[in-house]
Amino acid sequence: MFYVIGLGLSDEKDITVKGLEAVKRCERIYLESYTSILMCDKEKLEAFYGKPVITATREMVELEADEILKDSDKIDVAFLVVGDPLGATTHTDLLLRARSLNIPSQVIHNASILTALGSTGLQMYSFGQTLSLVFYTETWRPDSWFDKLEENLKIGVHTLILLDIKVREQSEENMARGRLIYEPPRYMNPATGFSQILLTESLRHGTNPEDREEGVEYKESLLKPSETLAISLSRIGTSTQSLISGTLEELSKLSEEDFGEPLHSLVIVGKKLHPLEFEYAGKFAINGENGDWWKVGKDVYGVERETF
Amino acid sequence: MFYVIGLGLSDEKDITVKGLEAVKRCERIYLESYTSILMCDKEKLEAFYGKPVITATREMVELEADEILKDSDKIDVAFLVVGDPLGATTHTDLLLRARSLNIPSQVIHNASILTALGSTGLQMYSFGQTLSLVFYTETWRPDSWFDKLEENLKIGVHTLILLDIKVREQSEENMARGRLIYEPPRYMNPATGFSQILLTESLRHGTNPEDREEGVEYKESLLKPSETLAISLSRIGTSTQSLISGTLEELSKLSEEDFGEPLHSLVIVGKKLHPLEFEYAGKFAINGENGDWWKVGKDVYGVERETF
């Protein structure tokens, strides 16, 4: 059996009992290491399972899928994925490949950022499509995510924004010279995320006078920094989990240190905000009861507070 | 500590190792029994935990929250929820109440239908807001969900539709007479779901001539039964999990038996369909390779097949 097993979000004990039982039956155990990271070391997993764990890089999964699947029609093999294993289509390939080789497979689900974002107090049923924000460079600022954000804003739903993770990346020079030397891993901090969001918003809508190009007609933005509520999610599902809520403007003034260690993601709050959501997420507000969160929620989002 | 713990989707072994350790520390254990059901009996949970489990009805959670929270600043108390505990705002109340009583709380996440729907092959990041469909009666057909479905269709994202669960419901007569007699639980079958969807579509857009009212101007529907792809999800995460994909028209001709035992939910496929999603979900197609799935995917959704 080829098992694809979700590990959940934080440490070795977030695996399900069913998942752990399957791992213990397996003769080979791979850990997918490039779409997300667990908040604990591979060594800790190995100690917990009492078995060696093989790190599966992107190259391995894409180029040596048959090696990973090998003999799993006869023995048990596990492919471990942080979060839920079928969040993105990344691992659908592997399952389709298994099927074409007549290898039986089983998926064991787990929590992912998509369910854990319930910790914001926003209900996951009111979220629209999820976006991914990659590190901008001077010359490369892919911004198609902004169209999706505007689609979500237009219908008033919330938006989860996943922040870039760069592991085993080569510098341009090393790549050009064919040297397999990798840069240290980089995880986007919300400070970078918010500044990229405001940059693209301004370039698209000419919000800052200095970003305006002559002859271009700018439409009014749905994402006004001082009138849009957002939340940062840091280390969700771990014991140092931290959330900060406020206007985009307030949040964009915070420093990297305010958000702390990775992993992070962001939420842009849609206009269909419910009083219970407003109240719950407000407990993370910058400046507490005096934060802009409450004023903008009332004046712009039109939500009244309830007492508990 | 007041623990709110997700149980995942299927049986007693879908709890996480961390969740199980917390349960074992708790002196009182409540099982929320009205927003979803686990595919195993309470007795099985009790045997697995080695402790009694108290069924928490909606009335108990809404009217006796303080009883549930009692002493959990001194002892450990668990509140178990099927799926992920923070999917809806239902349990946000309880956590806000705990906070107002200065009771420390911890949420232990798990898989939910929102992550497990990855089993369709559709990526969860391409889903829009989630809808809930309740049982229609002759006189009560709440259809505001249809507006949300059209919002999703307009921007091409997929839609998860949760199907009604009725537990501990009283008949009108028993309610009127104040008799605490409950009807047997009812779980909406996809056959009912699809027929309600087609009914509302027709009433809104005058699709069937007999549903047209004179003098009303009907706009063209975004949800054409023969041109819209959908998927039924049954018993997701269990060993008898079953998915069926096809056009709305094909799916609406199936019987309740074709879908089998609860729980079920539905997916309406959006126009931003990716070739990998198309291929993976196609393995569940009605009539296999000859199903309308492939023809409509190509002609209406504009997706070309890939080989694996």
Coordinates of C-alpha atoms in Angstrom, one line a residue, chain B residues 94-240:
Chain B
L94 CA -17.9 28.7 23.8
L95 CA -14.3 30.0 23.5
L96 CA -15.4 33.6 23.9
R97 CA -17.4 32.6 26.9
A98 CA -14.3 30.8 28.4
R99 CA -12.2 33.9 27.8
S100 CA -14.7 36.1 29.6
L101 CA -14.5 33.7 32.6
N102 CA -10.6 33.8 32.5
I103 CA -10.5 30.1 31.6
P104 CA -7.5 29.1 29.6
S105 CA -8.3 27.2 26.4
Q106 CA -6.5 25.3 23.7
V107 CA -7.7 24.2 20.2
I108 CA -6.3 21.0 18.7
H109 CA -7.0 21.0 15.0
N110 CA -7.8 18.1 12.7
A111 CA -8.9 17.3 9.2
S112 CA -12.3 18.5 8.0
I113 CA -14.4 18.1 4.9
L114 CA -12.7 21.3 3.7
T115 CA -9.3 19.6 3.5
A116 CA -10.5 16.1 2.8
L117 CA -12.3 17.3 -0.4
G118 CA -8.8 17.1 -1.8
S119 CA -9.8 13.5 -2.5
T120 CA -11.8 14.8 -5.5
G121 CA -8.5 15.9 -7.1
L122 CA -9.6 19.5 -7.0
Q123 CA -7.2 21.7 -5.1
M124 CA -8.7 23.3 -2.1
Y125 CA -7.1 26.7 -2.9
S126 CA -9.4 27.0 -5.9
F127 CA -12.6 26.8 -3.8
G128 CA -14.8 29.8 -3.1
Q129 CA -17.2 30.2 -0.2
T130 CA -18.9 27.1 1.1
L131 CA -22.7 26.7 1.0
S132 CA -25.2 24.7 3.1
L133 CA -28.3 23.2 1.6
V134 CA -31.2 22.5 4.0
F135 CA -34.1 20.2 3.4
Y136 CA -36.8 21.9 1.4
T137 CA -40.5 21.5 2.4
E138 CA -43.6 22.3 0.3
T139 CA -43.7 25.8 1.8
W140 CA -40.1 26.5 2.9
R141 CA -37.4 26.7 0.3
P142 CA -34.7 29.0 1.6
D143 CA -32.5 29.7 -1.5
S144 CA -30.1 32.5 -0.6
W145 CA -27.3 29.9 -1.1
F146 CA -28.0 30.2 -4.8
D147 CA -26.7 33.8 -4.8
K148 CA -23.4 32.6 -3.3
L149 CA -23.2 29.8 -5.8
E150 CA -23.7 32.3 -8.7
E151 CA -21.0 34.5 -7.1
N152 CA -18.6 31.6 -7.2
L153 CA -19.5 30.5 -10.7
K154 CA -19.0 34.0 -12.0
I155 CA -15.4 34.0 -10.9
G156 CA -14.8 30.4 -11.9
V157 CA -14.0 28.9 -8.5
H158 CA -15.3 25.5 -7.2
T159 CA -18.0 25.3 -4.6
L160 CA -18.4 22.9 -1.7
I161 CA -22.1 22.3 -0.8
L162 CA -22.7 20.8 2.7
L163 CA -25.9 18.8 2.9
D164 CA -28.4 19.1 5.8
I165 CA -28.2 17.0 8.9
K166 CA -31.2 16.8 11.2
V167 CA -30.7 15.3 14.6
R168 CA -33.0 15.6 17.6
E169 CA -35.6 17.4 15.6
Q170 CA -39.2 17.5 16.8
S171 CA -42.2 17.2 14.6
E172 CA -44.4 20.3 14.5
E173 CA -47.1 18.4 16.4
N174 CA -44.8 17.2 19.2
M175 CA -43.3 20.7 19.4
A176 CA -46.7 22.3 19.7
R177 CA -47.7 19.9 22.4
G178 CA -44.4 20.3 24.2
R179 CA -43.5 16.7 23.9
L180 CA -39.8 16.0 24.0
I181 CA -40.1 13.2 21.4
Y182 CA -37.5 13.4 18.6
E183 CA -37.7 12.3 15.0
P184 CA -35.1 9.8 13.7
P185 CA -32.0 11.5 12.4
R186 CA -32.1 12.5 8.7
Y187 CA -29.0 13.1 6.5
M188 CA -29.6 14.6 3.0
N189 CA -28.7 12.3 0.2
P190 CA -27.1 13.8 -2.9
A191 CA -30.1 12.7 -4.9
T192 CA -32.2 15.2 -2.9
G193 CA -29.4 17.7 -3.0
F194 CA -29.1 17.7 -6.8
S195 CA -32.9 17.8 -7.2
Q196 CA -33.1 20.8 -4.9
I197 CA -30.3 22.6 -6.8
L198 CA -32.1 22.0 -10.1
L199 CA -35.4 23.1 -8.7
T200 CA -34.0 26.4 -7.4
E201 CA -32.1 27.0 -10.7
S202 CA -35.3 26.4 -12.6
L203 CA -37.4 28.7 -10.4
R204 CA -34.8 31.4 -10.6
H205 CA -34.1 31.2 -14.3
G206 CA -37.3 29.7 -15.7
T207 CA -35.4 26.8 -17.1
N208 CA -38.3 24.4 -17.1
P209 CA -41.3 26.0 -19.0
E210 CA -43.7 24.8 -16.2
D211 CA -41.7 26.8 -13.6
R212 CA -41.9 30.1 -15.6
E213 CA -44.1 32.8 -14.2
E214 CA -45.8 35.2 -16.6
G215 CA -44.4 38.7 -16.7
V216 CA -41.1 37.8 -15.1
E217 CA -37.9 38.4 -17.1
Y218 CA -35.5 35.5 -16.7
K219 CA -31.7 35.9 -17.0
E220 CA -29.6 33.2 -18.5
S221 CA -28.3 30.8 -15.9
L222 CA -24.7 30.2 -15.2
L223 CA -25.6 26.7 -14.0
K224 CA -26.8 24.8 -17.0
P225 CA -27.5 21.2 -15.9
S226 CA -26.0 19.6 -19.1
E227 CA -23.0 21.9 -19.1
T228 CA -22.0 22.1 -15.4
L229 CA -19.7 19.5 -13.9
A230 CA -20.2 18.3 -10.3
I231 CA -19.0 15.7 -7.9
S232 CA -20.7 13.8 -5.1
L233 CA -18.6 13.0 -2.0
S234 CA -19.8 10.2 0.3
R235 CA -18.4 9.0 3.5
I236 CA -15.1 10.9 2.9
G237 CA -12.2 9.7 5.0
T238 CA -13.8 6.3 5.7
S239 CA -13.0 3.0 4.1
T240 CA -16.2 3.1 2.1

